[in-house]
CSV table of C-alpha atoms and ligand atoms in Angstrom, one decimal:
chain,number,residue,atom,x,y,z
L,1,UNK,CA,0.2,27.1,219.6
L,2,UNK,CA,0.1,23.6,218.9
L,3,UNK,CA,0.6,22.3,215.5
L,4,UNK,CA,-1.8,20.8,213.1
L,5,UNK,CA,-1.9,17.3,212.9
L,6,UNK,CA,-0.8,16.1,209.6
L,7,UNK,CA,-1.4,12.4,208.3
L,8,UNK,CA,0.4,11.5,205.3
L,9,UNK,CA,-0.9,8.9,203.5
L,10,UNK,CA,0.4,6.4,200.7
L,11,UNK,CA,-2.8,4.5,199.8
L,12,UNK,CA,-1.2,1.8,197.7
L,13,UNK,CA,-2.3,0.4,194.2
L,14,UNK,CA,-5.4,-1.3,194.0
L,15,UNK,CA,-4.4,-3.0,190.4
L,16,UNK,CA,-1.1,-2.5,189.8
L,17,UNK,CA,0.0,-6.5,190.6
L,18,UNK,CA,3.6,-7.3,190.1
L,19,UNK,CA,4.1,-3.8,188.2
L,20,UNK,CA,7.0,-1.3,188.9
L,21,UNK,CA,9.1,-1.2,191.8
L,22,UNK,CA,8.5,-2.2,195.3
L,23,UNK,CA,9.9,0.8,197.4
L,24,UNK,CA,9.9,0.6,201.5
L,25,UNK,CA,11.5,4.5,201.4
L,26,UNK,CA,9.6,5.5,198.6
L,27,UNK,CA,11.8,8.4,197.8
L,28,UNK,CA,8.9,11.2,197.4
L,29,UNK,CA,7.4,10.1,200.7
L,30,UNK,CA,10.4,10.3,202.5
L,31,UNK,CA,10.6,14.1,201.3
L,32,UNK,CA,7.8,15.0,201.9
L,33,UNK,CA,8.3,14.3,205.5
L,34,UNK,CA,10.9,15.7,206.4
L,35,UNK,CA,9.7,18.8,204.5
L,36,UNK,CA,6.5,18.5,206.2
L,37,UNK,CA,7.6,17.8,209.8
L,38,UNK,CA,8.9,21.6,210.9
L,39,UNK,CA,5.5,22.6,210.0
L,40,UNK,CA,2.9,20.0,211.1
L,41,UNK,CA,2.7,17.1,213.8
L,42,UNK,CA,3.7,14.8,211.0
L,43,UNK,CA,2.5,11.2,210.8
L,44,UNK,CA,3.1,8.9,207.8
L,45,UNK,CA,1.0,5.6,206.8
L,46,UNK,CA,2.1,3.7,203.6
L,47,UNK,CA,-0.7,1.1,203.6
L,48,UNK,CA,1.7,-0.7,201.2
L,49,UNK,CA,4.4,-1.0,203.5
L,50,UNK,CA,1.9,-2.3,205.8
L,51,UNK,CA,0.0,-4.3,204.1
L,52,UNK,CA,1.8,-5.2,201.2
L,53,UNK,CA,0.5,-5.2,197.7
L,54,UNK,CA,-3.0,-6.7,196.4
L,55,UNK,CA,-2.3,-9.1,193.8
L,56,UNK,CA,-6.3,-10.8,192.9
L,57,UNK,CA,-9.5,-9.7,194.1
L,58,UNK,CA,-9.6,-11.9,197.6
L,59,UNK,CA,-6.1,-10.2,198.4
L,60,UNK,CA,-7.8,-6.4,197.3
L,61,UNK,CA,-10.5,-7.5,199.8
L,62,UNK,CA,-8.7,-7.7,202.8
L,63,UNK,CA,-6.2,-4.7,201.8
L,64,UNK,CA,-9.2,-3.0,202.0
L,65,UNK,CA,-10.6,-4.1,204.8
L,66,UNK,CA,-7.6,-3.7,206.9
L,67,UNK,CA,-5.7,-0.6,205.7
L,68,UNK,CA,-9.3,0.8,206.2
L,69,UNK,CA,-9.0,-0.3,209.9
L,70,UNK,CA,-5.9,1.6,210.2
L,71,UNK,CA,-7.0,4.5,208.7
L,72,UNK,CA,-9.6,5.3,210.2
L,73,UNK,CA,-8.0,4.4,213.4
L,74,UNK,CA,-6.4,7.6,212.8
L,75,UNK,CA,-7.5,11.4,214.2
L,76,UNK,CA,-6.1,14.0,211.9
L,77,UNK,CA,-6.9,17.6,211.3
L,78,UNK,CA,-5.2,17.1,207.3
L,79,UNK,CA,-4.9,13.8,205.5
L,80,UNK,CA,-2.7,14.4,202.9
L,81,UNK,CA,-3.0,11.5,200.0
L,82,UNK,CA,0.3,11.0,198.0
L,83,UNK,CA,-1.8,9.8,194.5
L,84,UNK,CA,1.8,9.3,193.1
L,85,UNK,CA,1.1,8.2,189.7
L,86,UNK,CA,-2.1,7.0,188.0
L,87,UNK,CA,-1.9,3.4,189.7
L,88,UNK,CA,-2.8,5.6,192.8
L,89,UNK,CA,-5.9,6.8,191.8
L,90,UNK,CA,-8.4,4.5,192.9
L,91,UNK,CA,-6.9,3.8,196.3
L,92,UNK,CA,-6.9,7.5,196.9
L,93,UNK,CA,-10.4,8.2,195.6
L,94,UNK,CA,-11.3,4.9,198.2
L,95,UNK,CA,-9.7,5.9,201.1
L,96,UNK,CA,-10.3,9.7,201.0
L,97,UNK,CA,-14.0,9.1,200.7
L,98,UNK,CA,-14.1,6.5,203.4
L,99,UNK,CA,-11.7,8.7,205.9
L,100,UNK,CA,-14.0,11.9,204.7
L,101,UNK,CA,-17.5,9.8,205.6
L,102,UNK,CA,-16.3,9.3,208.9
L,103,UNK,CA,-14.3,12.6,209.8
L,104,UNK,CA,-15.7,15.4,208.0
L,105,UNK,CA,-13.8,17.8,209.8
L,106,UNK,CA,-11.1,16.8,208.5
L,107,UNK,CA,-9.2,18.3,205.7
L,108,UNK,CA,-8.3,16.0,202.7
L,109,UNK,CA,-5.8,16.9,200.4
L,110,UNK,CA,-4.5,15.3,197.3
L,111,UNK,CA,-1.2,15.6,195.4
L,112,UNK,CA,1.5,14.2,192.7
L,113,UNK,CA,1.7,13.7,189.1
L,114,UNK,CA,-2.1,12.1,188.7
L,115,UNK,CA,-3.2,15.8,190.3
L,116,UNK,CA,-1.0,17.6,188.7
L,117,UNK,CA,-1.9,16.3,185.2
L,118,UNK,CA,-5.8,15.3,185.7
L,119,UNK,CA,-7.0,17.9,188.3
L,120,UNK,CA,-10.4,17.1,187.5
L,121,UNK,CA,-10.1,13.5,188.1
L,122,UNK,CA,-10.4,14.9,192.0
L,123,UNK,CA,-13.5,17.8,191.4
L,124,UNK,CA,-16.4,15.6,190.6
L,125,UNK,CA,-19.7,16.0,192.2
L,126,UNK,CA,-19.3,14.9,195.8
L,127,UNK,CA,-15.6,14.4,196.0
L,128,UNK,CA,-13.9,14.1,199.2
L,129,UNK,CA,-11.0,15.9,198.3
L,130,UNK,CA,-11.0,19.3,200.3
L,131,UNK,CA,-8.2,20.7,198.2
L,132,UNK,CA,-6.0,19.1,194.9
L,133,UNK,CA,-2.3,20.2,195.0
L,134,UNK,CA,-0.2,19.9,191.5
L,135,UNK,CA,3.3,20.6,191.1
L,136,UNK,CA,5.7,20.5,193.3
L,137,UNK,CA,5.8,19.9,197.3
L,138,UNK,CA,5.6,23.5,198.5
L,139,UNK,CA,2.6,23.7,196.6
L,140,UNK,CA,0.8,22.3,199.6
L,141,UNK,CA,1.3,25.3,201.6
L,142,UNK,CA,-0.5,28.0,199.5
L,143,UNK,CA,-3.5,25.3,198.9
L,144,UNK,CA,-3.9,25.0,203.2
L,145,UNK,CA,-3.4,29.1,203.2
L,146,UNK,CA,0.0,29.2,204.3
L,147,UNK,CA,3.0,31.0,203.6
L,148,UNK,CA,5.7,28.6,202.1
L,149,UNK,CA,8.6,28.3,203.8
L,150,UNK,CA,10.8,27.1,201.2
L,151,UNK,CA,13.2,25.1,199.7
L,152,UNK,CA,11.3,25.9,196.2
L,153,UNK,CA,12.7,22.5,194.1
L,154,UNK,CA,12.0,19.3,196.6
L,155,UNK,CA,15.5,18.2,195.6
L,156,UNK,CA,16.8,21.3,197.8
L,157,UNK,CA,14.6,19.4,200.8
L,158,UNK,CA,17.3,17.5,203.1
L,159,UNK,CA,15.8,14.1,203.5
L,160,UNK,CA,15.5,12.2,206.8
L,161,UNK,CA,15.7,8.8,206.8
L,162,UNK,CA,16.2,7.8,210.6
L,163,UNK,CA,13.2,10.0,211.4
L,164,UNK,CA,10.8,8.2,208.6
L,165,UNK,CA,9.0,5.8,210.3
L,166,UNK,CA,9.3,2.8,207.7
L,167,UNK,CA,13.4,3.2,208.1
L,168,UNK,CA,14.6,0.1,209.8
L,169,UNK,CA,18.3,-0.3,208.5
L,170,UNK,CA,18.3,-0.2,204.5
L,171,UNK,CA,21.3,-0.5,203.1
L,172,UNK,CA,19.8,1.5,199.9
L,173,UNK,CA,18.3,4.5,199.6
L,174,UNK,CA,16.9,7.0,196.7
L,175,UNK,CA,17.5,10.3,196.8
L,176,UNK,CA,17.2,13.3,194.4
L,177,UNK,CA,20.3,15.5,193.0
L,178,UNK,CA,18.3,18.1,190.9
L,179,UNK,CA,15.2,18.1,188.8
L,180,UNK,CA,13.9,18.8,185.5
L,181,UNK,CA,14.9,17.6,181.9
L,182,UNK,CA,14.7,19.9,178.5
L,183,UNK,CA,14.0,17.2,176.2
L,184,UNK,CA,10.6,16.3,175.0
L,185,UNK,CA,9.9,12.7,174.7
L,186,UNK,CA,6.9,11.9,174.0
L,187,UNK,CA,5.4,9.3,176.2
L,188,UNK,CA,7.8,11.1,179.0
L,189,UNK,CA,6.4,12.9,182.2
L,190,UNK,CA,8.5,14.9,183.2
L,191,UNK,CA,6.7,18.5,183.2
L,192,UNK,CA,9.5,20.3,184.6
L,193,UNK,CA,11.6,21.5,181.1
L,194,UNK,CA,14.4,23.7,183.4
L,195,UNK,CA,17.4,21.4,184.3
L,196,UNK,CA,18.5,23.0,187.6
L,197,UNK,CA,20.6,20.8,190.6
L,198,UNK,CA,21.7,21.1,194.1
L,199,UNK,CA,25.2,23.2,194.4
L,200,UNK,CA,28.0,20.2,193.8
L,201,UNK,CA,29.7,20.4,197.2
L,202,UNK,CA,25.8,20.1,198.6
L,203,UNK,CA,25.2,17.0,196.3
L,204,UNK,CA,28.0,15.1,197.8
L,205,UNK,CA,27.6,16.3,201.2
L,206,UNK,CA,24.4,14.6,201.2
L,207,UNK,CA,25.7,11.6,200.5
L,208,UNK,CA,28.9,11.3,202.2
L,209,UNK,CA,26.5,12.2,205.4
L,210,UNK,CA,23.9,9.9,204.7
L,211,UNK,CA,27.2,7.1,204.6
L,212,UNK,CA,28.5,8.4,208.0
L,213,UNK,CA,24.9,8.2,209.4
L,214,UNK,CA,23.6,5.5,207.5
L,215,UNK,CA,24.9,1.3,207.0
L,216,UNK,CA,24.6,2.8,202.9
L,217,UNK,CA,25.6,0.6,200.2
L,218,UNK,CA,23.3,1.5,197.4
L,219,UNK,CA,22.5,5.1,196.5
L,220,UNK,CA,20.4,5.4,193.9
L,221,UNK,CA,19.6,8.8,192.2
L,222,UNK,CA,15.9,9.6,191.0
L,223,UNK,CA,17.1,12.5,188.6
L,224,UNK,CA,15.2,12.8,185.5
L,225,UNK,CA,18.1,13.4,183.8
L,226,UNK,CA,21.6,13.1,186.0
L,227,UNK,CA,24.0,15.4,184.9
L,228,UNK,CA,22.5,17.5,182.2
L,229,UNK,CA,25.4,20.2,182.7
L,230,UNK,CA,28.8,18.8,181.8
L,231,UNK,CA,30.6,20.8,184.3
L,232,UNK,CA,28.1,20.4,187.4
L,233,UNK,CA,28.5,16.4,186.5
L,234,UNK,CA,32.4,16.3,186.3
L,235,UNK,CA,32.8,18.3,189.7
L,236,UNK,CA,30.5,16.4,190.9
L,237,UNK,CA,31.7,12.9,190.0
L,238,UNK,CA,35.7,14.1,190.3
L,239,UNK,CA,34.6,15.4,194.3
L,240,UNK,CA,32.4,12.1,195.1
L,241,UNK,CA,35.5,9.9,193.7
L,242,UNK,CA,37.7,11.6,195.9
L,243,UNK,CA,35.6,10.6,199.0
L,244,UNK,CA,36.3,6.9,198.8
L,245,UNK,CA,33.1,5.4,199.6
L,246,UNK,CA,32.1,2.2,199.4
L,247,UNK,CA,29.1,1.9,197.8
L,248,UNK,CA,27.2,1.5,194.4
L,249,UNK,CA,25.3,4.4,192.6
L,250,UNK,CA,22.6,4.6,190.3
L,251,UNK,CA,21.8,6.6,187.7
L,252,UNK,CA,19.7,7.3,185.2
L,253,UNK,CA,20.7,9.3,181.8
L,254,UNK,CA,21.3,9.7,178.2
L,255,UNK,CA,24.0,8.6,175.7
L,256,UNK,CA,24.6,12.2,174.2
L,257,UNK,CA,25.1,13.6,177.2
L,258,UNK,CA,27.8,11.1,177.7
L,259,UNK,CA,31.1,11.3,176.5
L,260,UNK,CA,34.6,10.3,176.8
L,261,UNK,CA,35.7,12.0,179.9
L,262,UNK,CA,32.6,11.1,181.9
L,263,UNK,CA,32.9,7.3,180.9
L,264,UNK,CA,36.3,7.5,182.9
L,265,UNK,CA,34.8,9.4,186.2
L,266,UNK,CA,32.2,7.1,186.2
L,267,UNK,CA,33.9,4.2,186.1
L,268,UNK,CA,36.5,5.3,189.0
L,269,UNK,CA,33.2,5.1,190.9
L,270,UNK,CA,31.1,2.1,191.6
L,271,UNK,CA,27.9,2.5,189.6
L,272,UNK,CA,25.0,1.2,187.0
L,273,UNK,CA,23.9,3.4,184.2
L,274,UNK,CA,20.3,3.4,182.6
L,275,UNK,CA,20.2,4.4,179.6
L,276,UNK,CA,16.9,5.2,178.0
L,277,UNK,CA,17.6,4.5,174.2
L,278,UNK,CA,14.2,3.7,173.7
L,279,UNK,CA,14.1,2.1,170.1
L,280,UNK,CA,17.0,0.7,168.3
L,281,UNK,CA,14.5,2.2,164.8
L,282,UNK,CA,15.5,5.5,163.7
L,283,UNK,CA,12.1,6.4,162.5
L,284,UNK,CA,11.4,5.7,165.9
L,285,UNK,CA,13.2,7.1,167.6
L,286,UNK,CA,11.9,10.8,165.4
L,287,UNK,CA,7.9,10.2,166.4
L,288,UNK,CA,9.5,9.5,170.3
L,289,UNK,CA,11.0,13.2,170.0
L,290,UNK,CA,13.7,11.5,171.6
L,291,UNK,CA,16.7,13.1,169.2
L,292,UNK,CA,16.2,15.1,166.2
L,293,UNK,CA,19.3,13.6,165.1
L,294,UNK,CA,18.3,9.7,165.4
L,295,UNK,CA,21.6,8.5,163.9
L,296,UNK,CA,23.9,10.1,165.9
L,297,UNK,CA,22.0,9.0,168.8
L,298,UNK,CA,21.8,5.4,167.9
L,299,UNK,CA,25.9,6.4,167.2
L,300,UNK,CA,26.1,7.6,170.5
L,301,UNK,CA,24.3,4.3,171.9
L,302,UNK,CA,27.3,2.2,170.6
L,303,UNK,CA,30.0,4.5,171.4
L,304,UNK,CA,28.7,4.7,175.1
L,305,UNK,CA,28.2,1.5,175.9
L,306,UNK,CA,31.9,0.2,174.5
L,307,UNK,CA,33.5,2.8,176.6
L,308,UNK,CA,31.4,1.3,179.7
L,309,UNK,CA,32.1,-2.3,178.9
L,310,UNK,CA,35.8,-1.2,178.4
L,311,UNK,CA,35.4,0.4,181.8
L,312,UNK,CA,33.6,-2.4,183.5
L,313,UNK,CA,30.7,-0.2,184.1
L,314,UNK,CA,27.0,-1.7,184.3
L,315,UNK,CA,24.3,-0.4,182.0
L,316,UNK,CA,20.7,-0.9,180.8
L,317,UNK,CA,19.5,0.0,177.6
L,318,UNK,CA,15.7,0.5,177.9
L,319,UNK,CA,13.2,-0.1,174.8
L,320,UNK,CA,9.7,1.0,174.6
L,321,UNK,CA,7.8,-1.7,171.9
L,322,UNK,CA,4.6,-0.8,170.4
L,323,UNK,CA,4.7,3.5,170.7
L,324,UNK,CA,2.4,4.9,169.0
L,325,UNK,CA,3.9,5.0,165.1
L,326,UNK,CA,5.5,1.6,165.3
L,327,UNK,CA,4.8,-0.4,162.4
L,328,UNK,CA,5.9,-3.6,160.3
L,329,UNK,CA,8.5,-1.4,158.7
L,330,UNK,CA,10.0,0.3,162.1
L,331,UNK,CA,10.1,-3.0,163.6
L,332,UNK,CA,12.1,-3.8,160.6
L,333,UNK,CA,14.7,-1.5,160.9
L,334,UNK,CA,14.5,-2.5,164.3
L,335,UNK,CA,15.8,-6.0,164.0
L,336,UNK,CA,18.5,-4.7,161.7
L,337,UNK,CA,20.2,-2.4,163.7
L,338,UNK,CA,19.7,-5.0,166.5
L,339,UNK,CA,21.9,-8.5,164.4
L,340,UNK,CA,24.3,-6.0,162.5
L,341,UNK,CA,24.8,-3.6,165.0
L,342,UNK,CA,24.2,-4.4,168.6
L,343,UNK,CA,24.5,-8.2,168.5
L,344,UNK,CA,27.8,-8.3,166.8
L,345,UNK,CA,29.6,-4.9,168.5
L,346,UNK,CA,28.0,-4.9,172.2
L,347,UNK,CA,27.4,-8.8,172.9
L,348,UNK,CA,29.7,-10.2,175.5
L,349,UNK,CA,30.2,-6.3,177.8
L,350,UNK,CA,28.0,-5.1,180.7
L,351,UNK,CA,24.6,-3.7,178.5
L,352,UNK,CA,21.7,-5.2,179.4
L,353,UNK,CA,18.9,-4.7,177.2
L,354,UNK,CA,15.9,-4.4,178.6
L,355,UNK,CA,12.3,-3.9,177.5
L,356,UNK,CA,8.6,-3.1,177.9
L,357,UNK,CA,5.5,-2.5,176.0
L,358,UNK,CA,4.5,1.0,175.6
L,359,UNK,CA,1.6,2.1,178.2
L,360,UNK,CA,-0.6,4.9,177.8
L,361,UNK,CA,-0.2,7.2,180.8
L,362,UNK,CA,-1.6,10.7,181.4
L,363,UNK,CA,0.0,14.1,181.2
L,364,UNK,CA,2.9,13.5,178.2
L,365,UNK,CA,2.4,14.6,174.7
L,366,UNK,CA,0.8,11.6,173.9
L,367,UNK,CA,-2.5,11.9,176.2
L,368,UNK,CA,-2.3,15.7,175.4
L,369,UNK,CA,-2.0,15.3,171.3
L,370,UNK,CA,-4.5,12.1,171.3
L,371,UNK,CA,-6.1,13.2,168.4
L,372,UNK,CA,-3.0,13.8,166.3
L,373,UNK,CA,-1.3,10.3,167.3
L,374,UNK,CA,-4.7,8.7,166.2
L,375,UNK,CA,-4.8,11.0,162.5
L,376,UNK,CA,-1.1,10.3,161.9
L,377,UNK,CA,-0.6,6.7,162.8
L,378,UNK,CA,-4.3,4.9,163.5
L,379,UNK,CA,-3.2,4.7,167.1
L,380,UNK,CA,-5.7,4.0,169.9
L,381,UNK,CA,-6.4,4.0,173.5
L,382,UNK,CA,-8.4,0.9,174.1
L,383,UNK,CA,-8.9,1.8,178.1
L,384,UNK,CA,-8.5,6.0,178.0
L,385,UNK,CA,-9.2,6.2,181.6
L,386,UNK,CA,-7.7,2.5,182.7
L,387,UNK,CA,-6.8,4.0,185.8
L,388,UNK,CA,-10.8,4.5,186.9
L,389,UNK,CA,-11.5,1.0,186.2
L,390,UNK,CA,-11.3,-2.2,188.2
L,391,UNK,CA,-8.5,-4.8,186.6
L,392,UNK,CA,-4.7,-5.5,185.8
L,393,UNK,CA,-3.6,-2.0,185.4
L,394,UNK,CA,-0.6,-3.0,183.6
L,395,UNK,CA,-2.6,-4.9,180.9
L,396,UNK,CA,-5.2,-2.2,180.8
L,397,UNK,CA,-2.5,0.5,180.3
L,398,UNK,CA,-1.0,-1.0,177.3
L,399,UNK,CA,-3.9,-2.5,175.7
L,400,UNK,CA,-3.5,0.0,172.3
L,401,UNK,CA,-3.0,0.3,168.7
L,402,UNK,CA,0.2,1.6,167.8
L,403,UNK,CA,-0.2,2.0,164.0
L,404,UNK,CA,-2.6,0.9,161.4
L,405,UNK,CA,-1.7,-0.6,157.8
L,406,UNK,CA,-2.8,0.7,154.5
L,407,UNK,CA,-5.4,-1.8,155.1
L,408,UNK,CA,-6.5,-1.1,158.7
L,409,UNK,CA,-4.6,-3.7,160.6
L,410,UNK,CA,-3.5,-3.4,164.0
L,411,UNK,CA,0.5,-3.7,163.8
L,412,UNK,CA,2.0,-5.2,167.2
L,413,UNK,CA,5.6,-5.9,167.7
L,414,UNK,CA,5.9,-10.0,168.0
L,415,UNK,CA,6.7,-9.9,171.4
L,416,UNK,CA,7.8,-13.6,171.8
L,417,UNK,CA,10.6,-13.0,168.9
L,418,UNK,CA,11.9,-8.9,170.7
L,419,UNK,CA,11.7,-11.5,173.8
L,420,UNK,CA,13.8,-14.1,172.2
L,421,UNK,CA,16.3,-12.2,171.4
L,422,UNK,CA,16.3,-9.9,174.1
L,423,UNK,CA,17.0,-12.5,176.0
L,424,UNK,CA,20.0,-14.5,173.8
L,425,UNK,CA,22.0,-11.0,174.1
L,426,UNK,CA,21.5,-10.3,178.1
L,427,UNK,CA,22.9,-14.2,178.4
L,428,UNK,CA,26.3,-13.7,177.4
L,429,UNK,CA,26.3,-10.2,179.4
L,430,UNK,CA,29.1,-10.1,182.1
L,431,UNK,CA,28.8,-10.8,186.1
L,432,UNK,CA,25.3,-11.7,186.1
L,433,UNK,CA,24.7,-12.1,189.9
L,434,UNK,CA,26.0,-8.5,191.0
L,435,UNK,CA,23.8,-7.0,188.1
L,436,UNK,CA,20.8,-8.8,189.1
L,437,UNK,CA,21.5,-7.0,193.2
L,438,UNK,CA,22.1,-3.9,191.5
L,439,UNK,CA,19.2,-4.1,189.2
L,440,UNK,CA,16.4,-5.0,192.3
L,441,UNK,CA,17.7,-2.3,194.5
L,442,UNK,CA,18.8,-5.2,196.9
L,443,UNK,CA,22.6,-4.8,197.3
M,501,SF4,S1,12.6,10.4,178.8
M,501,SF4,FE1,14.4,11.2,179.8
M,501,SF4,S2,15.4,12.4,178.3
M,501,SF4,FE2,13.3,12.1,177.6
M,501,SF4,S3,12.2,13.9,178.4
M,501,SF4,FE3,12.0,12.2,179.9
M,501,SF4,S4,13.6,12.6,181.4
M,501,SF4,FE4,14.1,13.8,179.5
């Protein structure tokens, strides 16, 4: 019997500009392909890869006009849309409805983290989407009446790279090592709460044979939350040290899961570390969820990234401004842990601290508790659905109000000072040209 054809589609971001990451093997894509290609006659599009990314309206025009050309170019019995995140949603409304106008036959399916959080963003009157898939990968099989065939995480999928279509030599590629993260930040996606993780001697086999395979010299990790279980993390780390390879590795995780022992296995290892710290504010730091203990964390912050400059170990400290809650006095406490703690103990090492405004995405607690954020704090949502509307996504996102004063004021973080000084600590950080390969994914 001859399998269905199956077009999988990355439709690109209408308004998204300069923001986020430009990814040729977009890790989830590359997944989904090879979990896919058993089962179907499995083509891939990534009209970004293609046709690069619109950055005003003349260059949206002719995106448009010629991923459209390509499309439609295209006969398919499913056309499965990849609406990754929000900045995918008006590409994928576009292109389903234009592929549905002139294929009806044709199945269309949706999936990712915009479907998974806003399913009825795809259910209005007259949609062109045949079926809307949340969750995870295998969840595709059910909504097209099949049996699924398993793996049940997408982490337990083995990725193909030489098979994907837009693989032509990389040097670096993402992959995942497990899933899932039982904290609860606020502004964070992540919807799966279970840590879970590939078997340790299947985590490095997948990387030692992607190096024997592959010309690899950048593995980078998309975990939520690398090495959540301290024993899983030290096997893993002492049996991928004793390999010997010669490439970087990337990972994200956080300072109290850090300690001691793990700053010496990573640093037998070539790697860079993102940290998400989030706010240097305490107060902060308890609206964020991100540590019912905000001291100790901010403790934690310090201790970690002296061991890794000790080490020689790369890391990124990552700040949200303007959360909702932050006010004249957070940004306060702000600046002083920032010149009495941070300037004068970590200047000089391997943190980089990096920044970015908060944006207002949907599925966390934030978009879920709206109403609570706005009672408690004044906080607002100038553009609650920015991702149906035409212009700069990333300005749209983040146009808010994080707090009001006693006498209604908007409170912003001055941006140009956090800026300012941002910058006159990541000057005097060490070995600036490797970081800045590491940190563009372009080793
Ligand atoms: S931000 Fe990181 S630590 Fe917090 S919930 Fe998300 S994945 Fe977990």
């Amino acid at each position: 019997m001859r399998k269905q054809r199956l077009t999988l589609l990355y439709p690109g971001d209408f308004y998204s500009m300069a923001w986020g990451r430009y990814l040729t093997l977009k890790p989830h894509m590359v997944y989904m392909h090879a979990y896919l290609a058993p089962h179907f006659d499995v083509a891939v599009i990534d009209l970004e890869n293609e046709f690069s990314r619109p950055v005003n309206g003349s260059s949206l025009d002719r995106f448009k006009e010629r991923a459209l050309e390509r499309l439609l170019a295209v006969e398919t019995d499913i056309l499965a849309i990849s609406c990754w995140s929000s900045l995918n949603y008006l590409s994928s409304v576009f292109f389903a409805t234009a592929y549905k106008a002139r294929r009806p036959d044709a199945l269309v399916v949706v999936g990712g983290y915009h479907p998974t959080f806003v399913p009825e963003d795809f259910t209005f009157v007259g949609s062109p989407f045949d079926r809307v898939v949340g969750g995870e990968i295998k969840n595709i099989f059910p909504a097209l009446g099949m049996d699924a065939p398993g793996p049940d995480n997408t982490y337990e999928v083995e990725p193909e790279y030489e098979s994907y279509p837009y693989y032509d030599g990389q040097g670096t590629i993402g992959l995942f090592l497990g899933a899932g993260c039982p904290f609860n930040c606020r502004y964070c996606m992540e919807y799966k709460r279970k840590w879970s993780s590939l078997p340790v001697e299947t985590a490095v086999s997948r990387i030692v044979d992607a190096c024997k395979t592959l010309p690899l010299k950048y593995v980078t990790v998309f975990d939520a939350c690398f090495g959540l279980n301290r024993t899983w993390k030290r096997d893993f780390l002492k049996a991928l040290s004793r390999q010997n390879l010669d490439i970087y590795l990337w990972l994200e995780t956080r300072v109290d899961l850090v300690d001691d022992t793990d700053i010496q296995l990573l640093s037998d290892l070539k790697v860079k570390v993102d940290l998400g710290i989030d706010s240097f504010s305490e107060t902060m730091l308890g609206i964020m969820g991100k540590s019912r203990r905000p001291k100790a964390y901010l403790d934690d912050f310090l201790r970690v990234s002296k061991g890794f400059s000790r080490a020689g170990v790369f890391h990124d400290s990552y700040l949200i401004f303007d959360h909702p809650g932050e006010s004249a006095d957070t940004w306060e406490e702000f600046k002083a842990f920032f010149h009495t703690r941070v300037t004068p103990e970590l200047r000089n090492g391997y943190l980089r601290v990096k920044y970015q405004r908060f944006s207002y995405y949907p599925g966390n607690h934030i978009y879920t508790h709206y109403r609570d954020y706005q009672d408690r704090f004044g906080f607002r949502a100038l553009h609650p659905q920015w991702w149906k509307e035409s212009g700069d996504h990333y300005t749209l996102s983040r146009t808010i109000v994080p707090s009001l004063d006693t006498a209604g004021n908007a409170f912003h973080v001055p941006l140009k000072q956090a800026s300012a000084m941002v910058r006159g600590f990541n000057a005097d950080a060490k070995d600036e040209a490797l970081w800045q390969k590491l940190h563009s994914f372009a080793i």
